[in-house]
mmCIF file of C-alpha atoms in Angstrom:
data_model
loop_
_atom_site.group_PDB
_atom_site.id
_atom_site.type_symbol
_atom_site.label_atom_id
_atom_site.label_comp_id
_atom_site.label_asym_id
_atom_site.label_seq_id
_atom_site.Cartn_x
_atom_site.Cartn_y
_atom_site.Cartn_z
ATOM 1 C CA MET E 14 125.493 135.672 103.422
ATOM 2 C CA ARG E 15 123.857 134.619 100.112
ATOM 3 C CA ILE E 16 125.198 131.045 99.213
ATOM 4 C CA ALA E 17 124.350 129.154 95.768
ATOM 5 C CA LEU E 18 124.766 125.508 96.276
ATOM 6 C CA PHE E 19 125.069 123.671 93.102
ATOM 7 C CA ALA E 20 124.239 119.775 92.800
ATOM 8 C CA ASP E 21 123.505 117.440 90.087
ATOM 9 C CA ARG E 22 120.980 115.307 91.469
ATOM 10 C CA LEU E 23 119.293 115.449 95.101
ATOM 11 C CA GLU E 24 117.817 111.712 95.655
ATOM 12 C CA LEU E 25 118.523 109.845 98.696
ATOM 13 C CA GLY E 26 122.036 109.047 99.498
ATOM 14 C CA GLY E 27 125.095 110.182 101.689
ATOM 15 C CA VAL E 28 126.138 112.934 99.529
ATOM 16 C CA GLU E 29 122.720 114.428 99.127
ATOM 17 C CA THR E 30 122.239 114.338 102.832
ATOM 18 C CA HIS E 31 125.646 115.853 103.438
ATOM 19 C CA ILE E 32 124.715 118.867 101.164
ATOM 20 C CA LEU E 33 121.268 119.343 102.655
ATOM 21 C CA SER E 34 122.467 118.989 106.267
ATOM 22 C CA PHE E 35 124.776 121.825 105.913
ATOM 23 C CA ALA E 36 122.113 123.768 104.204
ATOM 24 C CA SER E 37 119.874 123.312 106.928
ATOM 25 C CA GLU E 38 122.477 124.374 109.393
ATOM 26 C CA LEU E 39 123.541 127.458 107.485
ATOM 27 C CA LEU E 40 119.808 128.374 107.212
ATOM 28 C CA ARG E 41 119.388 128.236 110.713
ATOM 29 C CA ARG E 42 122.545 130.524 111.434
ATOM 30 C CA GLY E 43 120.772 133.121 109.143
ATOM 31 C CA HIS E 44 122.133 132.578 105.855
ATOM 32 C CA HIS E 45 120.348 132.693 102.471
ATOM 33 C CA ILE E 46 120.542 129.494 100.292
ATOM 34 C CA LEU E 47 119.605 128.832 96.624
ATOM 35 C CA LEU E 48 120.071 125.130 95.718
ATOM 36 C CA TYR E 49 120.620 124.841 92.208
ATOM 37 C CA SER E 50 120.319 121.344 90.691
ATOM 38 C CA GLY E 51 119.521 118.825 87.843
ATOM 39 C CA ALA E 52 116.759 117.169 90.101
ATOM 40 C CA ALA E 53 115.707 116.767 93.521
ATOM 41 C CA TYR E 54 113.186 114.671 95.490
ATOM 42 C CA GLN E 55 110.772 117.356 97.146
ATOM 43 C CA GLU E 56 110.349 115.143 100.020
ATOM 44 C CA LEU E 57 113.778 115.098 100.769
ATOM 45 C CA LEU E 58 113.985 119.064 100.521
ATOM 46 C CA ASP E 59 110.827 119.397 102.731
ATOM 47 C CA TYR E 60 112.674 117.033 105.365
ATOM 48 C CA PHE E 61 115.691 118.822 105.466
ATOM 49 C CA VAL E 62 114.832 122.667 105.025
ATOM 50 C CA HIS E 63 111.294 122.596 106.637
ATOM 51 C CA GLY E 64 109.865 125.267 104.072
ATOM 52 C CA HIS E 65 112.386 127.565 105.442
ATOM 53 C CA GLU E 66 111.768 131.392 103.824
ATOM 54 C CA SER E 67 115.381 131.669 103.159
ATOM 55 C CA PHE E 68 115.550 128.766 101.020
ATOM 56 C CA GLN E 69 114.951 128.617 97.402
ATOM 57 C CA HIS E 70 115.350 125.543 94.975
ATOM 58 C CA VAL E 71 115.862 125.931 91.112
ATOM 59 C CA ASN E 72 116.103 123.018 88.699
ATOM 60 C CA TRP E 73 118.629 123.416 85.718
ATOM 61 C CA SER E 74 116.916 124.966 82.774
ATOM 62 C CA GLN E 75 118.072 124.436 79.116
ATOM 63 C CA ASP E 76 119.461 127.903 78.877
ATOM 64 C CA ASN E 77 122.507 129.538 80.402
ATOM 65 C CA PRO E 78 122.581 128.748 84.127
ATOM 66 C CA THR E 79 123.911 132.313 84.751
ATOM 67 C CA ASP E 80 120.284 133.404 84.079
ATOM 68 C CA ASP E 81 118.867 130.953 86.343
ATOM 69 C CA VAL E 82 120.951 132.203 89.239
ATOM 70 C CA ARG E 83 121.662 136.134 88.721
ATOM 71 C CA GLN E 84 118.544 137.158 90.560
ATOM 72 C CA PHE E 85 119.400 135.592 93.516
ATOM 73 C CA CYS E 86 122.559 137.703 93.744
ATOM 74 C CA PRO E 87 124.752 135.042 95.414
ATOM 75 C CA ASP E 88 127.950 136.151 97.588
ATOM 76 C CA ILE E 89 129.587 132.916 96.979
ATOM 77 C CA ILE E 90 128.796 129.640 94.598
ATOM 78 C CA HIS E 91 129.650 126.378 96.335
ATOM 79 C CA ALA E 92 129.741 123.376 93.602
ATOM 80 C CA HIS E 93 129.454 119.594 94.204
ATOM 81 C CA PRO E 94 129.951 116.964 91.818
ATOM 82 C CA PHE E 95 129.977 116.296 88.929
ATOM 83 C CA THR E 96 128.474 118.440 86.081
ATOM 84 C CA SER E 97 127.701 121.037 88.713
ATOM 85 C CA ILE E 98 131.330 121.909 88.853
ATOM 86 C CA VAL E 99 131.316 123.006 85.486
ATOM 87 C CA LYS E 100 128.045 124.825 85.664
ATOM 88 C CA GLY E 101 129.319 126.643 88.973
ATOM 89 C CA TYR E 102 132.609 127.654 87.139
ATOM 90 C CA MET E 103 130.673 129.233 84.325
ATOM 91 C CA VAL E 104 128.431 131.011 86.760
ATOM 92 C CA ALA E 105 131.246 132.220 89.030
ATOM 93 C CA ARG E 106 133.288 133.422 86.254
ATOM 94 C CA GLU E 107 130.396 135.404 84.446
ATOM 95 C CA LEU E 108 129.088 136.922 87.689
ATOM 96 C CA GLY E 109 132.346 137.475 89.354
ATOM 97 C CA LYS E 110 131.781 135.542 92.483
ATOM 98 C CA PRO E 111 134.034 133.209 94.401
ATOM 99 C CA LEU E 112 133.864 129.535 93.810
ATOM 100 C CA ILE E 113 134.265 126.608 96.332
ATOM 101 C CA VAL E 114 134.304 122.950 95.147
ATOM 102 C CA SER E 115 133.444 120.135 97.208
ATOM 103 C CA MET E 116 134.681 116.611 96.230
ATOM 104 C CA HIS E 117 132.985 113.536 98.126
ATOM 105 C CA GLY E 118 134.618 110.467 96.476
ATOM 106 C CA LEU E 119 137.787 109.182 94.911
ATOM 107 C CA TYR E 120 137.424 111.084 91.525
ATOM 108 C CA ASP E 121 138.717 114.599 89.920
ATOM 109 C CA PHE E 122 135.894 115.056 87.454
ATOM 110 C CA GLY E 123 135.826 118.934 86.869
ATOM 111 C CA LEU E 124 139.327 119.676 88.354
ATOM 112 C CA ASP E 125 141.428 117.145 86.459
ATOM 113 C CA ARG E 126 144.451 118.164 84.021
ATOM 114 C CA SER E 127 142.466 118.479 80.856
ATOM 115 C CA PRO E 128 141.911 122.168 79.460
ATOM 116 C CA LEU E 129 138.729 122.872 81.340
ATOM 117 C CA GLY E 130 140.077 121.286 84.477
ATOM 118 C CA TRP E 131 142.998 123.591 84.616
ATOM 119 C CA GLU E 132 140.799 126.619 84.003
ATOM 120 C CA VAL E 133 138.449 125.453 87.038
ATOM 121 C CA SER E 134 141.244 124.586 89.416
ATOM 122 C CA ARG E 135 142.980 127.847 88.363
ATOM 123 C CA ASP E 136 139.865 130.084 89.364
ATOM 124 C CA VAL E 137 138.369 127.771 92.435
ATOM 125 C CA CYS E 138 139.268 129.502 95.787
ATOM 126 C CA ARG E 139 139.069 126.274 97.680
ATOM 127 C CA ILE E 140 138.604 122.624 97.153
ATOM 128 C CA ILE E 141 136.991 120.831 100.114
ATOM 129 C CA ALA E 142 137.621 117.054 100.362
ATOM 130 C CA ALA E 143 135.401 114.845 102.401
ATOM 131 C CA ASP E 144 138.359 112.835 103.967
ATOM 132 C CA MET E 145 142.232 112.250 103.443
ATOM 133 C CA GLY E 146 141.547 109.574 100.924
ATOM 134 C CA VAL E 147 139.844 112.157 98.909
ATOM 135 C CA ALA E 148 142.473 114.839 99.654
ATOM 136 C CA SER E 149 145.373 112.459 98.735
ATOM 137 C CA LEU E 150 143.858 111.877 95.155
ATOM 138 C CA LEU E 151 143.427 115.624 94.701
ATOM 139 C CA LEU E 152 146.789 116.550 95.795
ATOM 140 C CA ASN E 153 148.357 114.296 93.097
ATOM 141 C CA CYS E 154 146.177 115.179 90.432
ATOM 142 C CA VAL E 155 144.756 118.970 90.505
ATOM 143 C CA ALA E 156 146.834 121.661 89.320
ATOM 144 C CA HIS E 157 146.564 123.738 92.433
ATOM 145 C CA PRO E 158 147.007 121.154 95.329
ATOM 146 C CA GLU E 159 147.556 124.121 97.646
ATOM 147 C CA LYS E 160 143.934 124.815 97.454
ATOM 148 C CA VAL E 161 142.730 121.532 98.973
ATOM 149 C CA SER E 162 141.670 121.211 102.546
ATOM 150 C CA ILE E 163 139.332 118.717 104.525
ATOM 151 C CA ILE E 164 135.847 119.170 106.114
ATOM 152 C CA ARG E 165 134.845 115.626 107.343
ATOM 153 C CA ASN E 166 131.028 114.151 106.819
ATOM 154 C CA CYS E 167 129.479 115.232 109.879
ATOM 155 C CA ILE E 168 126.107 114.803 111.656
ATOM 156 C CA ASP E 169 123.425 116.762 113.286
ATOM 157 C CA LEU E 170 123.579 115.810 116.837
ATOM 158 C CA THR E 171 120.384 117.451 117.764
ATOM 159 C CA THR E 172 118.514 115.015 115.177
ATOM 160 C CA PHE E 173 121.090 111.832 115.750
ATOM 161 C CA HIS E 174 121.434 111.209 119.400
ATOM 162 C CA PRO E 175 121.424 108.254 121.873
ATOM 163 C CA LEU E 176 118.308 106.261 121.414
ATOM 164 C CA PRO E 177 116.968 103.685 123.700
ATOM 165 C CA LEU E 178 116.653 100.065 122.325
ATOM 166 C CA ASP E 179 113.017 99.650 121.223
ATOM 167 C CA GLN E 180 112.482 96.038 121.033
ATOM 168 C CA ALA E 181 108.647 96.663 121.029
ATOM 169 C CA ALA E 182 109.122 98.645 117.579
ATOM 170 C CA ARG E 183 110.077 95.313 115.765
ATOM 171 C CA LEU E 184 106.476 94.006 115.932
ATOM 172 C CA GLU E 185 105.500 96.558 113.503
ATOM 173 C CA LEU E 186 107.883 94.934 110.934
ATOM 174 C CA ASP E 187 106.597 91.409 111.621
ATOM 175 C CA LEU E 188 109.587 90.903 113.539
ATOM 176 C CA GLU E 189 110.163 88.723 116.703
ATOM 177 C CA GLU E 190 110.572 91.150 119.718
ATOM 178 C CA LYS E 191 113.361 89.381 121.558
ATOM 179 C CA TRP E 192 115.501 87.994 118.704
ATOM 180 C CA PHE E 193 118.881 89.392 118.101
ATOM 181 C CA THR E 194 118.285 92.071 115.416
ATOM 182 C CA ILE E 195 120.696 93.246 112.561
ATOM 183 C CA VAL E 196 119.775 96.586 110.884
ATOM 184 C CA VAL E 197 121.540 97.176 107.326
ATOM 185 C CA VAL E 198 121.298 100.548 106.312
ATOM 186 C CA SER E 199 122.905 100.861 102.621
ATOM 187 C CA ARG E 200 122.291 101.502 98.939
ATOM 188 C CA LEU E 201 121.215 98.361 97.212
ATOM 189 C CA GLY E 202 123.490 98.811 94.450
ATOM 190 C CA ASP E 203 127.064 99.880 93.429
ATOM 191 C CA ASN E 204 128.341 96.551 94.788
ATOM 192 C CA LYS E 205 127.315 97.293 98.270
ATOM 193 C CA GLU E 206 124.640 94.642 97.505
ATOM 194 C CA THR E 207 127.381 91.870 97.871
ATOM 195 C CA SER E 208 127.743 92.149 101.695
ATOM 196 C CA ILE E 209 123.745 91.950 102.051
ATOM 197 C CA LEU E 210 123.488 88.907 99.756
ATOM 198 C CA GLN E 211 126.343 87.361 101.885
ATOM 199 C CA LEU E 212 124.523 87.999 104.867
ATOM 200 C CA LEU E 213 121.521 86.373 103.771
ATOM 201 C CA ARG E 214 123.662 83.435 102.619
ATOM 202 C CA CYS E 215 124.749 83.416 106.272
ATOM 203 C CA ALA E 216 121.489 83.836 107.920
ATOM 204 C CA PRO E 217 120.153 80.335 108.308
ATOM 205 C CA GLU E 218 123.143 79.290 110.317
ATOM 206 C CA LEU E 219 123.158 82.311 112.328
ATOM 207 C CA SER E 220 119.541 82.004 113.081
ATOM 208 C CA SER E 221 120.112 78.525 114.247
ATOM 209 C CA ARG E 222 122.953 79.363 116.461
ATOM 210 C CA LEU E 223 121.288 82.328 118.035
ATOM 211 C CA GLY E 224 117.947 80.901 118.594
ATOM 212 C CA GLY E 225 116.330 83.277 116.371
ATOM 213 C CA LEU E 226 117.588 86.521 113.948
ATOM 214 C CA ASN E 227 115.837 89.493 112.820
ATOM 215 C CA ILE E 228 117.394 91.137 109.873
ATOM 216 C CA VAL E 229 116.012 94.610 108.535
ATOM 217 C CA ILE E 230 117.486 96.151 105.390
ATOM 218 C CA VAL E 231 116.771 99.785 104.922
ATOM 219 C CA GLY E 232 117.564 101.318 101.570
ATOM 220 C CA ASP E 233 116.740 101.134 98.059
ATOM 221 C CA GLY E 234 118.618 100.519 94.478
ATOM 222 C CA PRO E 235 118.574 98.217 91.473
ATOM 223 C CA TRP E 236 119.241 95.216 93.415
ATOM 224 C CA ILE E 237 116.199 95.623 95.675
ATOM 225 C CA THR E 238 113.971 93.061 93.763
ATOM 226 C CA HIS E 239 116.904 90.519 93.812
ATOM 227 C CA ILE E 240 117.423 90.951 97.366
ATOM 228 C CA ARG E 241 113.843 90.682 98.290
ATOM 229 C CA ASP E 242 113.513 87.557 96.392
ATOM 230 C CA LYS E 243 116.729 86.143 98.335
ATOM 231 C CA ALA E 244 115.136 87.047 101.273
ATOM 232 C CA THR E 245 111.974 85.308 100.757
ATOM 233 C CA GLU E 246 113.856 82.161 99.687
ATOM 234 C CA THR E 247 116.150 82.182 102.654
ATOM 235 C CA MET E 248 113.283 82.648 105.200
ATOM 236 C CA LYS E 249 111.768 79.234 103.890
ATOM 237 C CA MET E 250 115.049 77.636 104.793
ATOM 238 C CA ALA E 251 115.052 78.868 108.448
ATOM 239 C CA ARG E 252 112.460 78.491 110.760
ATOM 240 C CA ASN E 253 113.708 81.002 113.072
ATOM 241 C CA LEU E 254 114.601 84.049 110.760
ATOM 242 C CA ARG E 255 112.747 87.038 109.854
ATOM 243 C CA VAL E 256 114.007 89.667 107.260
ATOM 244 C CA ASN E 257 112.165 92.803 106.327
ATOM 245 C CA LEU E 258 112.934 95.111 103.574
ATOM 246 C CA THR E 259 111.753 98.618 103.979
ATOM 247 C CA GLY E 260 112.692 100.361 100.728
ATOM 248 C CA ARG E 261 114.057 103.992 100.904
ATOM 249 C CA GLN E 262 113.530 105.739 104.168
ATOM 250 C CA LEU E 263 114.061 109.416 104.695
ATOM 251 C CA ASP E 264 114.090 108.846 108.384
ATOM 252 C CA VAL E 265 116.327 105.768 109.551
ATOM 253 C CA ARG E 266 116.042 106.576 113.364
ATOM 254 C CA LYS E 267 113.245 104.270 114.291
ATOM 255 C CA PHE E 268 115.175 101.376 112.424
ATOM 256 C CA LEU E 269 118.343 102.274 114.264
ATOM 257 C CA GLY E 270 116.476 102.402 117.522
ATOM 258 C CA MET E 271 115.259 98.657 117.212
ATOM 259 C CA ALA E 272 118.953 97.424 116.276
ATOM 260 C CA ASP E 273 121.169 95.423 118.315
ATOM 261 C CA LEU E 274 123.952 95.788 115.699
ATOM 262 C CA VAL E 275 123.951 97.807 112.602
ATOM 263 C CA MET E 276 125.817 97.044 109.259
ATOM 264 C CA ALA E 277 126.510 100.290 107.312
ATOM 265 C CA CYS E 278 129.420 102.540 106.059
ATOM 266 C CA GLY E 279 129.816 106.072 105.485
ATOM 267 C CA ARG E 280 127.222 108.673 106.559
ATOM 268 C CA ALA E 281 124.710 105.939 107.612
ATOM 269 C CA ALA E 282 127.556 104.447 109.852
ATOM 270 C CA LEU E 283 128.154 107.783 111.358
ATOM 271 C CA GLU E 284 124.285 108.180 112.034
ATOM 272 C CA ALA E 285 124.150 104.777 113.848
ATOM 273 C CA MET E 286 127.234 105.884 115.946
ATOM 274 C CA ALA E 287 125.435 109.165 116.935
ATOM 275 C CA CYS E 288 122.428 106.955 117.872
ATOM 276 C CA GLN E 289 124.914 104.968 120.174
ATOM 277 C CA ARG E 290 124.684 101.726 118.264
ATOM 278 C CA PRO E 291 127.516 99.382 117.381
ATOM 279 C CA VAL E 292 128.501 99.519 113.897
ATOM 280 C CA PHE E 293 129.975 96.526 111.757
ATOM 281 C CA THR E 294 131.070 98.342 108.854
ATOM 282 C CA ALA E 295 130.591 97.018 105.395
ATOM 283 C CA ASN E 296 130.910 98.791 101.896
ATOM 284 C CA ALA E 297 131.707 97.913 98.215
ATOM 285 C CA PHE E 298 135.333 96.611 99.069
ATOM 286 C CA GLY E 299 134.253 94.180 101.913
ATOM 287 C CA TYR E 300 134.275 94.489 105.794
ATOM 288 C CA ALA E 301 136.328 96.488 108.259
ATOM 289 C CA GLY E 302 134.896 95.185 111.408
ATOM 290 C CA VAL E 303 133.455 96.808 114.207
ATOM 291 C CA ILE E 304 134.117 100.781 114.443
ATOM 292 C CA ASP E 305 135.647 101.660 117.545
ATOM 293 C CA SER E 306 138.059 104.364 118.983
ATOM 294 C CA ASN E 307 141.110 102.687 117.592
ATOM 295 C CA ASN E 308 140.150 102.293 113.866
ATOM 296 C CA HIS E 309 137.594 105.127 113.170
ATOM 297 C CA HIS E 310 140.334 107.165 111.336
ATOM 298 C CA ASP E 311 141.333 104.571 109.068
ATOM 299 C CA ILE E 312 137.812 103.969 108.252
ATOM 300 C CA PHE E 313 136.544 107.228 107.907
ATOM 301 C CA LEU E 314 139.369 109.353 107.087
ATOM 302 C CA HIS E 315 141.736 107.082 105.081
ATOM 303 C CA ARG E 316 139.043 104.822 103.843
ATOM 304 C CA ARG E 317 141.373 101.965 104.840
ATOM 305 C CA GLY E 318 140.689 98.412 106.369
ATOM 306 C CA TYR E 319 138.257 96.946 104.085
ATOM 307 C CA ALA E 320 138.456 93.453 102.920
ATOM 308 C CA TRP E 321 136.056 90.364 101.755
ATOM 309 C CA ILE E 322 135.759 87.484 104.255
ATOM 310 C CA SER E 323 134.460 83.997 103.878
ATOM 311 C CA ASP E 324 130.972 83.176 104.911
ATOM 312 C CA GLU E 325 132.317 81.295 107.800
ATOM 313 C CA GLU E 326 134.347 83.972 109.000
ATOM 314 C CA LEU E 327 131.315 86.366 108.825
ATOM 315 C CA THR E 328 129.326 84.071 110.844
ATOM 316 C CA SER E 329 131.668 83.517 113.359
ATOM 317 C CA GLN E 330 132.292 87.323 114.042
ATOM 318 C CA LEU E 331 128.453 87.935 114.020
ATOM 319 C CA ILE E 332 128.141 85.254 116.626
ATOM 320 C CA ASP E 333 130.728 86.728 118.605
ATOM 321 C CA LEU E 334 129.120 89.978 118.597
ATOM 322 C CA ALA E 335 125.862 88.883 119.229
ATOM 323 C CA ASN E 336 126.839 86.804 122.262
ATOM 324 C CA ASN E 337 128.941 89.796 123.805
ATOM 325 C CA GLU E 338 126.431 92.410 124.742
ATOM 326 C CA VAL E 339 129.104 93.996 127.071
ATOM 327 C CA TYR E 340 131.428 94.442 123.926
ATOM 328 C CA ARG E 341 128.833 96.021 121.834
ATOM 329 C CA LYS E 342 127.783 98.578 124.666
ATOM 330 C CA ASN E 343 131.378 99.642 124.953
ATOM 331 C CA VAL E 344 132.084 100.258 121.355
ATOM 332 C CA ALA E 345 128.757 101.943 120.804
ATOM 333 C CA GLU E 346 129.828 104.397 123.689
ATOM 334 C CA GLN E 347 133.240 104.746 122.026
ATOM 335 C CA GLY E 348 131.330 105.308 118.809
ATOM 336 C CA LEU E 349 129.311 108.251 119.922
ATOM 337 C CA GLU E 350 132.484 109.891 121.290
ATOM 338 C CA VAL E 351 134.051 109.752 118.017
ATOM 339 C CA ILE E 352 130.995 111.399 116.432
ATOM 340 C CA ARG E 353 131.142 114.132 119.212
ATOM 341 C CA CYS E 354 134.697 114.743 118.778
ATOM 342 C CA TYR E 355 135.415 114.409 114.864
ATOM 343 C CA HIS E 356 131.958 114.557 113.114
ATOM 344 C CA ASP E 357 129.731 117.303 114.834
ATOM 345 C CA LEU E 358 127.771 119.055 112.255
ATOM 346 C CA ASP E 359 127.839 122.509 114.213
ATOM 347 C CA GLU E 360 131.725 122.627 114.216
ATOM 348 C CA ALA E 361 132.128 121.473 110.488
ATOM 349 C CA THR E 362 129.619 124.281 109.580
ATOM 350 C CA THR E 363 131.802 126.683 111.444
ATOM 351 C CA GLN E 364 134.756 125.470 109.644
ATOM 352 C CA LEU E 365 132.631 126.160 106.239
ATOM 353 C CA GLU E 366 131.615 129.654 107.383
ATOM 354 C CA ARG E 367 135.025 130.585 107.884
ATOM 355 C CA ILE E 368 136.074 129.379 104.465
ATOM 356 C CA TYR E 369 133.267 131.454 102.825
ATOM 357 C CA GLN E 370 134.329 134.642 104.730
ATOM 358 C CA GLN E 371 137.660 134.408 103.495
ATOM 359 C CA TYR E 372 136.767 135.131 99.996
ATOM 360 C CA VAL E 373 133.505 137.307 100.241
#
């Protein structure tokens, strides 16, 4: 099958890695992929598609997008937010090809009840939501709610798998090998920086009560300079604290391997769980606690359970986690089972292929 994937910008983030993970698995299964985007990091493309001969990437031109895509002769067009949905609609209509749209967040751009949104919704074959939160929004706003279905955000379990705790790797980051280590994987912006700044406020008390603390912050964004300055300032206040900001990373596995506890949300949380790490989830709306077999549907499928807590409460919860290794091991095992049951990329790609095959 020849599949044209439309995406606005392929930079480092959950949506981008979602798209490229599916593209990589589709290529492995013998499909041909054209990725049509406004911009893309070449290193990100190289990491996921490995120079595969059946993969092409084309940047948007200033001319008619149909001319950019026509030579690929797609069997189906699959568009992701935002402007790509409109471009995908234009190309699908002009080439007479089926159109699939994926929606990753709580927005209805391109499928709203505007005149253009009505046209896109009328012509699109299927609207794929990333979770029930997205699906619920779409069911209430799109003109054709019967076209909405769900394929969850999923992880390649051949890439992300249980990792042994690698304390020695901490030395490469100028950390203390034996100290309790929290690894934060997050975009440093979009209000996700709030929880990181709160963690840094709590860090002197945490490091004092634990006898030493390493914090590794993996990610990039507009707040990175401010967070780096706060980290430097905080380390001056605490003798037994180390904080390392790694910046943007394509491969986070070595950082997950050194973690006693991971703070993350969304795809980053799923990757940590696949590596059998306990995850204390934090996003732009606060904290939802440790992910386990009881609350994962609320957190990942319904986007529920997040709330801000005080510095004292955050400190108390993290101290309890640090002092209970048996509990951390137990929830890490539960998390891995959650990934295997509900977030396996292999099964999700099969679901996606079945959708494609209905309309080709």
